[in-house]
Amino acid sequence: MVTYTPMIQQYLKIKAEYKDCFLFFRLGDFYEMFFNDALMASKELEITLTSRDGGGEERIPMCGVPYHSAENYIKTLVERGYKIAICEQVEDPKSAKGVVKREVVQLITPGTIMEGTMLDDKENNYLASINESSDGSFTVVYNDLSTGETSLANVKDGWQSVVSELFNRPIREIVIPGDLDERYQTELKERLEVTLSIQEETKIPEGFDSLTEELNESKELMEAYGRMLNYLQKTQRRSLDHLKPVQIIQLKDYMTLDMYSKRNLELSETLLRKGKQGSLLWVLDQTVTAMGGRLLKKWLERPLMNLAGIEKRLEIVEGFMEQFFERESIREALQSVYDLERLAGRVSFGNVNARDLIQLKQSLGKIPEIKEILSQFENNGVHGLGRDIDDLKELYLLLEESIHEDAPLTLKEGGLIKDGYDGRLDDFRYASKNGKKWITELEQKEKQETKIRSLKIGYNRVFGYYIEVTKANLHLLPEGKYERKQTLTNAERFITPELKEKEALILDAEEKSVDLEYQLFLEIREKVKKFIPELQMLAEKVSEIDVLQSFATVSESNDYVRPVFNNSRQVQIEQGRHPVVEKVMKDGSFVPNRVSMHDETDILLITGPNMSGKSTYMRQLALTAIMAQIGCFVPCESANLPVFDQIFTRIGAADDLVSGQSTFMVEMLEAKHAITQATKDSLILLDEIGRGTSTYDGMALAQAIIEHLHEHVHAKTLFSTHYHELTSLADDLDKLKNIHVRAEEYEGKVVFLHQIQEGAADESYGIHVAKLAELPAQLIDRATEILRQLEQKQPDGKTENNQSDETEDDLQMSFFGSAETQKTGKPVKKKNSQLHDELMKIDFMDITPMDAMNILYSLQKKAKES
Ligand code: ADP
């Protein structure tokens, strides 16, 4: 048995309780780490690894960070998903007998960080927790500690929906029960890249009952919320007064976007770069406040299904659009509104300083102005926004009377509280000020009496006030009155009893005044704390105004229009545009297109060459639907839409690198998800299904999927394909309509017009696209030659899965055709179609085997000659 020193024993005891954290163990001015923590931290933080004697045979690995600069190190670790337990000395080392007592005072974890520099202003930072119920459903709880918001959703349809629910939300950490299925745990860690923390206790801790009203005593929901609260208590060990009552998210009230759609549609981040730039959020975000930015993101994640709710937002957006100048004034006023929501959180945690309170006051000071501007709008909706805002005048006045405009960041050096706020403070200040005046007068008096012009009175912390006389003038000082205190190279410093007496008065008054200021500040902070619920309410209102003005601003500058809704499952969009592609192209060269699906049309089969704009067209519809349902205007000339309940997508070849699945497998999983979950009110986008496997395999699957959707699902579906053969499905499936993207040849090259037209397109223009991509000319020539050979080898027009009666159109076409095609506009049969004709003439019932041999011989001969 190793006998460690008492301090290391203390360390090990504490560490045993925080196995999954780095233990930052306070030792003087440093946080030290030992053993394995030290080995890991020295690597992660690139700090020197040392060792110390701990009583055992081997030295103990150790590394440390200075406590005053610990924040950056903590930030690095938290960003990498680690948790940190801060262990402080909780008694004065001077009075400690034996080892100084130490305790963990706070756990800093990715989901519970509060410090400003670790948080992104326009992004929530959620801690989530998951609870599995006996009926197989899951409850997901979200908490943003910095804003106090807590919400919860019950997910009924299985684990995948839980992952979809969590996907793409700003979650850094998830609290789970220890016995959650291992596979689920792996999926959470790998797919969502979150830190998992285990919390078994689910009983709601004391003092939080008032927050649970909405849960209606439901056992499942209470347990789920309890798990979250217990974890918060365990990690925070401080006031959680700012937690808002938990709200239930009724998933059925919102459009469902499965994980694939959230990713593929690039709502808040792009697939490739994972950044905001290039996402829909990037286009829509003209919010001015951080709170507004966060709310916009939330709205985007949960488009509404309730028509009245959607129309209410649209009405306000319209109102904001009608009055440009007033809207600009609102934007300007919002610029001065600080992050009230996070501020309320910090008030509750007791770490606001005087500057924060000044910012709070300035923000509150803007509210009457915002209300006034809102009242100038003619639109009832906008007008109403301002009516029920409480401008918290009482709080404003409190701060206006108490906190000094130029207050410093520190709380213990005075300068926080205004004159006139507290009588006692004013007295101290008067005493100290008067004393100082007396000292200035004394300096004059001494100068005159001694006739030493360079005599001065100064102050330092060690000796207090002193009279300084240069050595050259010492002989001018009278004997007896001055007591020597300090000798410098060129001067001597003296004190007098009179000076000492005044000094005591001044210093006493100053000390008392600084102490009192601190006390008063704490009292003010407590008073502010009482306003937390009102502040949170105000923050909600301001964020809403901000998001709606942002919609109006964006809608106006991009020429969006107000969508109209129908309940007859019709989609009619005239001159529709893709909000992001249009914006990226800048030059206005985006080609608008119509989307037209009557109640009798469920599926649009889109054909057209690669790169012609098929997936852009499909995404455009989904984004338009989402924009409409979050209450924003939409990019087109007019839009008449149903309210979609869900959107499913299979778009692009974004390989699922995380789970290591093949592209084709992902494709099938996404398709399956859509097929099994969609209703007639859903929108499905399937791009090039079947591309990931061999041609016939892929085509067969694609066709079967279309047929299934047509017969059983009835969702509005856009299906793009380069299998031209599928277009004939329109003959049998009456709810399927062919459309295609137009392309033209110009000087031997394909020009994409990006124009959608009715009917089926011809074949793919792969080689032309390769030409566009400037592959070497030699290579292009060779590909053209191979294509010609392949075309010659193929029997005319027939494919394996399309054995319908022969028509002219079924024959293989040369895409831009020969000269003859271009003249007549009709396709031309190839040379070997003669053989085909002859074959077709043979009546097998009427010939002998010998005849058959002869015919075959002659056909082969002709084929060789041709
Ligand atoms: P596909 O799915 O047919 O392969 P994409 O939708 O990916 O083609 O579009 C290819 C490119 O064409 C895109 O990069 C886009 O910039 C451009 N594009 C697509 N649609 C349009 C349009 N309507 N107007 C202008 N450019 C477009």
mmCIF file of N, CA, C and O in Angstrom, residues 305-352:
data_model
loop_
_atom_site.group_PDB
_atom_site.id
_atom_site.type_symbol
_atom_site.label_atom_id
_atom_site.label_comp_id
_atom_site.label_asym_id
_atom_site.label_seq_id
_atom_site.Cartn_x
_atom_site.Cartn_y
_atom_site.Cartn_z
ATOM 1 N N MET A 305 -47.491 24.921 -37.623
ATOM 2 C CA MET A 305 -48.531 24.261 -38.415
ATOM 3 C C MET A 305 -49.870 24.936 -38.209
ATOM 4 O O MET A 305 -50.809 24.685 -38.942
ATOM 5 N N ASN A 306 -49.927 25.770 -37.198
ATOM 6 C CA ASN A 306 -51.184 26.421 -36.899
ATOM 7 C C ASN A 306 -51.339 27.661 -37.787
ATOM 8 O O ASN A 306 -50.551 28.607 -37.710
ATOM 9 N N LEU A 307 -52.358 27.601 -38.641
ATOM 10 C CA LEU A 307 -52.498 28.635 -39.652
ATOM 11 C C LEU A 307 -52.679 30.021 -39.025
ATOM 12 O O LEU A 307 -52.102 31.008 -39.498
ATOM 13 N N ALA A 308 -53.457 30.070 -37.945
ATOM 14 C CA ALA A 308 -53.687 31.372 -37.320
ATOM 15 C C ALA A 308 -52.364 31.955 -36.818
ATOM 16 O O ALA A 308 -52.095 33.151 -36.963
ATOM 17 N N GLY A 309 -51.542 31.091 -36.262
ATOM 18 C CA GLY A 309 -50.246 31.541 -35.756
ATOM 19 C C GLY A 309 -49.367 32.064 -36.890
ATOM 20 O O GLY A 309 -48.691 33.089 -36.755
ATOM 21 N N ILE A 310 -49.392 31.339 -38.012
ATOM 22 C CA ILE A 310 -48.576 31.753 -39.162
ATOM 23 C C ILE A 310 -49.061 33.106 -39.683
ATOM 24 O O ILE A 310 -48.283 34.031 -39.909
ATOM 25 N N GLU A 311 -50.396 33.211 -39.845
ATOM 26 C CA GLU A 311 -50.954 34.453 -40.399
ATOM 27 C C GLU A 311 -50.667 35.646 -39.490
ATOM 28 O O GLU A 311 -50.455 36.754 -39.961
ATOM 29 N N LYS A 312 -50.664 35.381 -38.190
ATOM 30 C CA LYS A 312 -50.402 36.484 -37.255
ATOM 31 C C LYS A 312 -48.997 37.055 -37.485
ATOM 32 O O LYS A 312 -48.799 38.266 -37.563
ATOM 33 N N ARG A 313 -48.043 36.143 -37.634
ATOM 34 C CA ARG A 313 -46.677 36.611 -37.893
ATOM 35 C C ARG A 313 -46.605 37.342 -39.232
ATOM 36 O O ARG A 313 -45.999 38.412 -39.343
ATOM 37 N N LEU A 314 -47.240 36.741 -40.256
ATOM 38 C CA LEU A 314 -47.170 37.346 -41.596
ATOM 39 C C LEU A 314 -47.772 38.747 -41.604
ATOM 40 O O LEU A 314 -47.259 39.658 -42.255
ATOM 41 N N GLU A 315 -48.859 38.878 -40.836
ATOM 42 C CA GLU A 315 -49.540 40.167 -40.780
ATOM 43 C C GLU A 315 -48.596 41.242 -40.199
ATOM 44 O O GLU A 315 -48.505 42.362 -40.722
ATOM 45 N N ILE A 316 -47.885 40.854 -39.155
ATOM 46 C CA ILE A 316 -46.963 41.815 -38.538
ATOM 47 C C ILE A 316 -45.814 42.151 -39.490
ATOM 48 O O ILE A 316 -45.414 43.307 -39.638
ATOM 49 N N VAL A 317 -45.313 41.103 -40.171
ATOM 50 C CA VAL A 317 -44.226 41.342 -41.128
ATOM 51 C C VAL A 317 -44.713 42.338 -42.189
ATOM 52 O O VAL A 317 -44.005 43.291 -42.550
ATOM 53 N N GLU A 318 -45.940 42.128 -42.651
ATOM 54 C CA GLU A 318 -46.478 43.036 -43.665
ATOM 55 C C GLU A 318 -46.541 44.460 -43.116
ATOM 56 O O GLU A 318 -46.172 45.426 -43.790
ATOM 57 N N GLY A 319 -46.987 44.560 -41.876
ATOM 58 C CA GLY A 319 -47.067 45.880 -41.241
ATOM 59 C C GLY A 319 -45.697 46.542 -41.174
ATOM 60 O O GLY A 319 -45.544 47.727 -41.478
ATOM 61 N N PHE A 320 -44.710 45.781 -40.786
ATOM 62 C CA PHE A 320 -43.352 46.335 -40.713
ATOM 63 C C PHE A 320 -42.846 46.758 -42.092
ATOM 64 O O PHE A 320 -42.076 47.701 -42.227
ATOM 65 N N MET A 321 -43.294 46.009 -43.109
ATOM 66 C CA MET A 321 -42.809 46.325 -44.462
ATOM 67 C C MET A 321 -43.421 47.622 -44.985
ATOM 68 O O MET A 321 -42.812 48.330 -45.779
ATOM 69 N N GLU A 322 -44.635 47.895 -44.523
ATOM 70 C CA GLU A 322 -45.333 49.062 -45.073
ATOM 71 C C GLU A 322 -44.722 50.390 -44.633
ATOM 72 O O GLU A 322 -44.886 51.402 -45.283
ATOM 73 N N GLN A 323 -44.037 50.373 -43.485
ATOM 74 C CA GLN A 323 -43.512 51.657 -42.986
ATOM 75 C C GLN A 323 -41.999 51.594 -42.771
ATOM 76 O O GLN A 323 -41.513 51.300 -41.674
ATOM 77 N N PHE A 324 -41.316 51.869 -43.851
ATOM 78 C CA PHE A 324 -39.866 51.738 -43.870
ATOM 79 C C PHE A 324 -39.176 52.560 -42.781
ATOM 80 O O PHE A 324 -38.336 52.068 -42.035
ATOM 81 N N PHE A 325 -39.536 53.821 -42.678
ATOM 82 C CA PHE A 325 -38.790 54.702 -41.766
ATOM 83 C C PHE A 325 -38.975 54.292 -40.310
ATOM 84 O O PHE A 325 -38.029 54.257 -39.540
ATOM 85 N N GLU A 326 -40.212 53.972 -39.994
ATOM 86 C CA GLU A 326 -40.466 53.551 -38.611
ATOM 87 C C GLU A 326 -39.709 52.256 -38.325
ATOM 88 O O GLU A 326 -39.183 52.052 -37.233
ATOM 89 N N ARG A 327 -39.685 51.380 -39.354
ATOM 90 C CA ARG A 327 -38.975 50.110 -39.138
ATOM 91 C C ARG A 327 -37.487 50.380 -38.898
ATOM 92 O O ARG A 327 -36.870 49.794 -38.019
ATOM 93 N N GLU A 328 -36.939 51.281 -39.668
ATOM 94 C CA GLU A 328 -35.526 51.616 -39.475
ATOM 95 C C GLU A 328 -35.298 52.183 -38.071
ATOM 96 O O GLU A 328 -34.285 51.900 -37.438
ATOM 97 N N SER A 329 -36.262 52.981 -37.601
ATOM 98 C CA SER A 329 -36.103 53.538 -36.248
ATOM 99 C C SER A 329 -36.126 52.432 -35.212
ATOM 100 O O SER A 329 -35.389 52.455 -34.225
ATOM 101 N N ILE A 330 -36.991 51.446 -35.432
ATOM 102 C CA ILE A 330 -37.036 50.308 -34.502
ATOM 103 C C ILE A 330 -35.682 49.597 -34.499
ATOM 104 O O ILE A 330 -35.128 49.285 -33.447
ATOM 105 N N ARG A 331 -35.158 49.387 -35.685
ATOM 106 C CA ARG A 331 -33.859 48.694 -35.777
ATOM 107 C C ARG A 331 -32.786 49.480 -35.016
ATOM 108 O O ARG A 331 -31.969 48.910 -34.310
ATOM 109 N N GLU A 332 -32.850 50.772 -35.186
ATOM 110 C CA GLU A 332 -31.843 51.590 -34.525
ATOM 111 C C GLU A 332 -31.988 51.519 -33.003
ATOM 112 O O GLU A 332 -31.004 51.373 -32.282
ATOM 113 N N ALA A 333 -33.239 51.593 -32.558
ATOM 114 C CA ALA A 333 -33.464 51.553 -31.110
ATOM 115 C C ALA A 333 -33.027 50.198 -30.551
ATOM 116 O O ALA A 333 -32.453 50.111 -29.455
ATOM 117 N N LEU A 334 -33.286 49.147 -31.307
ATOM 118 C CA LEU A 334 -32.917 47.808 -30.823
ATOM 119 C C LEU A 334 -31.407 47.645 -30.673
ATOM 120 O O LEU A 334 -30.935 46.859 -29.861
ATOM 121 N N GLN A 335 -30.672 48.419 -31.478
ATOM 122 C CA GLN A 335 -29.198 48.325 -31.403
ATOM 123 C C GLN A 335 -28.709 48.543 -29.974
ATOM 124 O O GLN A 335 -27.694 47.987 -29.571
ATOM 125 N N SER A 336 -29.432 49.392 -29.224
ATOM 126 C CA SER A 336 -28.940 49.704 -27.871
ATOM 127 C C SER A 336 -29.522 48.775 -26.824
ATOM 128 O O SER A 336 -29.379 49.034 -25.633
ATOM 129 N N VAL A 337 -30.213 47.749 -27.249
ATOM 130 C CA VAL A 337 -30.764 46.838 -26.243
ATOM 131 C C VAL A 337 -29.812 45.658 -26.037
ATOM 132 O O VAL A 337 -29.478 44.942 -26.959
ATOM 133 N N TYR A 338 -29.407 45.544 -24.811
ATOM 134 C CA TYR A 338 -28.419 44.544 -24.410
ATOM 135 C C TYR A 338 -29.113 43.180 -24.263
ATOM 136 O O TYR A 338 -30.332 43.104 -24.313
ATOM 137 N N ASP A 339 -28.320 42.128 -24.085
ATOM 138 C CA ASP A 339 -28.884 40.784 -24.001
ATOM 139 C C ASP A 339 -29.591 40.578 -22.649
ATOM 140 O O ASP A 339 -29.036 40.030 -21.701
ATOM 141 N N LEU A 340 -30.834 41.031 -22.584
ATOM 142 C CA LEU A 340 -31.578 41.005 -21.309
ATOM 143 C C LEU A 340 -31.720 39.591 -20.755
ATOM 144 O O LEU A 340 -31.692 39.373 -19.547
ATOM 145 N N GLU A 341 -31.872 38.656 -21.680
ATOM 146 C CA GLU A 341 -32.108 37.277 -21.257
ATOM 147 C C GLU A 341 -30.906 36.697 -20.512
ATOM 148 O O GLU A 341 -31.027 36.132 -19.430
ATOM 149 N N ARG A 342 -29.743 36.864 -21.108
ATOM 150 C CA ARG A 342 -28.542 36.320 -20.451
ATOM 151 C C ARG A 342 -28.182 37.145 -19.228
ATOM 152 O O ARG A 342 -27.643 36.633 -18.259
ATOM 153 N N LEU A 343 -28.516 38.432 -19.299
ATOM 154 C CA LEU A 343 -28.240 39.288 -18.166
ATOM 155 C C LEU A 343 -29.030 38.819 -16.946
ATOM 156 O O LEU A 343 -28.514 38.751 -15.829
ATOM 157 N N ALA A 344 -30.300 38.460 -17.193
ATOM 158 C CA ALA A 344 -31.130 37.977 -16.086
ATOM 159 C C ALA A 344 -30.474 36.743 -15.472
ATOM 160 O O ALA A 344 -30.458 36.576 -14.250
ATOM 161 N N GLY A 345 -29.918 35.895 -16.296
ATOM 162 C CA GLY A 345 -29.230 34.706 -15.805
ATOM 163 C C GLY A 345 -28.064 35.082 -14.924
ATOM 164 O O GLY A 345 -27.845 34.516 -13.856
ATOM 165 N N ARG A 346 -27.314 36.076 -15.343
ATOM 166 C CA ARG A 346 -26.130 36.455 -14.565
ATOM 167 C C ARG A 346 -26.527 37.158 -13.276
ATOM 168 O O ARG A 346 -25.836 37.044 -12.272
ATOM 169 N N VAL A 347 -27.625 37.898 -13.313
ATOM 170 C CA VAL A 347 -28.103 38.523 -12.072
ATOM 171 C C VAL A 347 -28.380 37.412 -11.066
ATOM 172 O O VAL A 347 -27.985 37.464 -9.909
ATOM 173 N N SER A 348 -29.045 36.374 -11.541
ATOM 174 C CA SER A 348 -29.407 35.291 -10.643
ATOM 175 C C SER A 348 -28.173 34.592 -10.097
ATOM 176 O O SER A 348 -28.123 34.205 -8.942
ATOM 177 N N PHE A 349 -27.166 34.425 -10.929
ATOM 178 C CA PHE A 349 -25.949 33.752 -10.481
ATOM 179 C C PHE A 349 -25.058 34.659 -9.645
ATOM 180 O O PHE A 349 -24.022 34.255 -9.151
ATOM 181 N N GLY A 350 -25.458 35.928 -9.533
ATOM 182 C CA GLY A 350 -24.688 36.844 -8.699
ATOM 183 C C GLY A 350 -23.386 37.257 -9.333
ATOM 184 O O GLY A 350 -22.464 37.640 -8.626
ATOM 185 N N ASN A 351 -23.261 37.181 -10.655
ATOM 186 C CA ASN A 351 -21.996 37.671 -11.213
ATOM 187 C C ASN A 351 -22.169 38.826 -12.190
ATOM 188 O O ASN A 351 -21.416 38.954 -13.139
ATOM 189 N N VAL A 352 -23.155 39.687 -11.932
ATOM 190 C CA VAL A 352 -23.203 40.912 -12.737
ATOM 191 C C VAL A 352 -22.369 41.974 -12.054
ATOM 192 O O VAL A 352 -22.299 42.038 -10.833
#
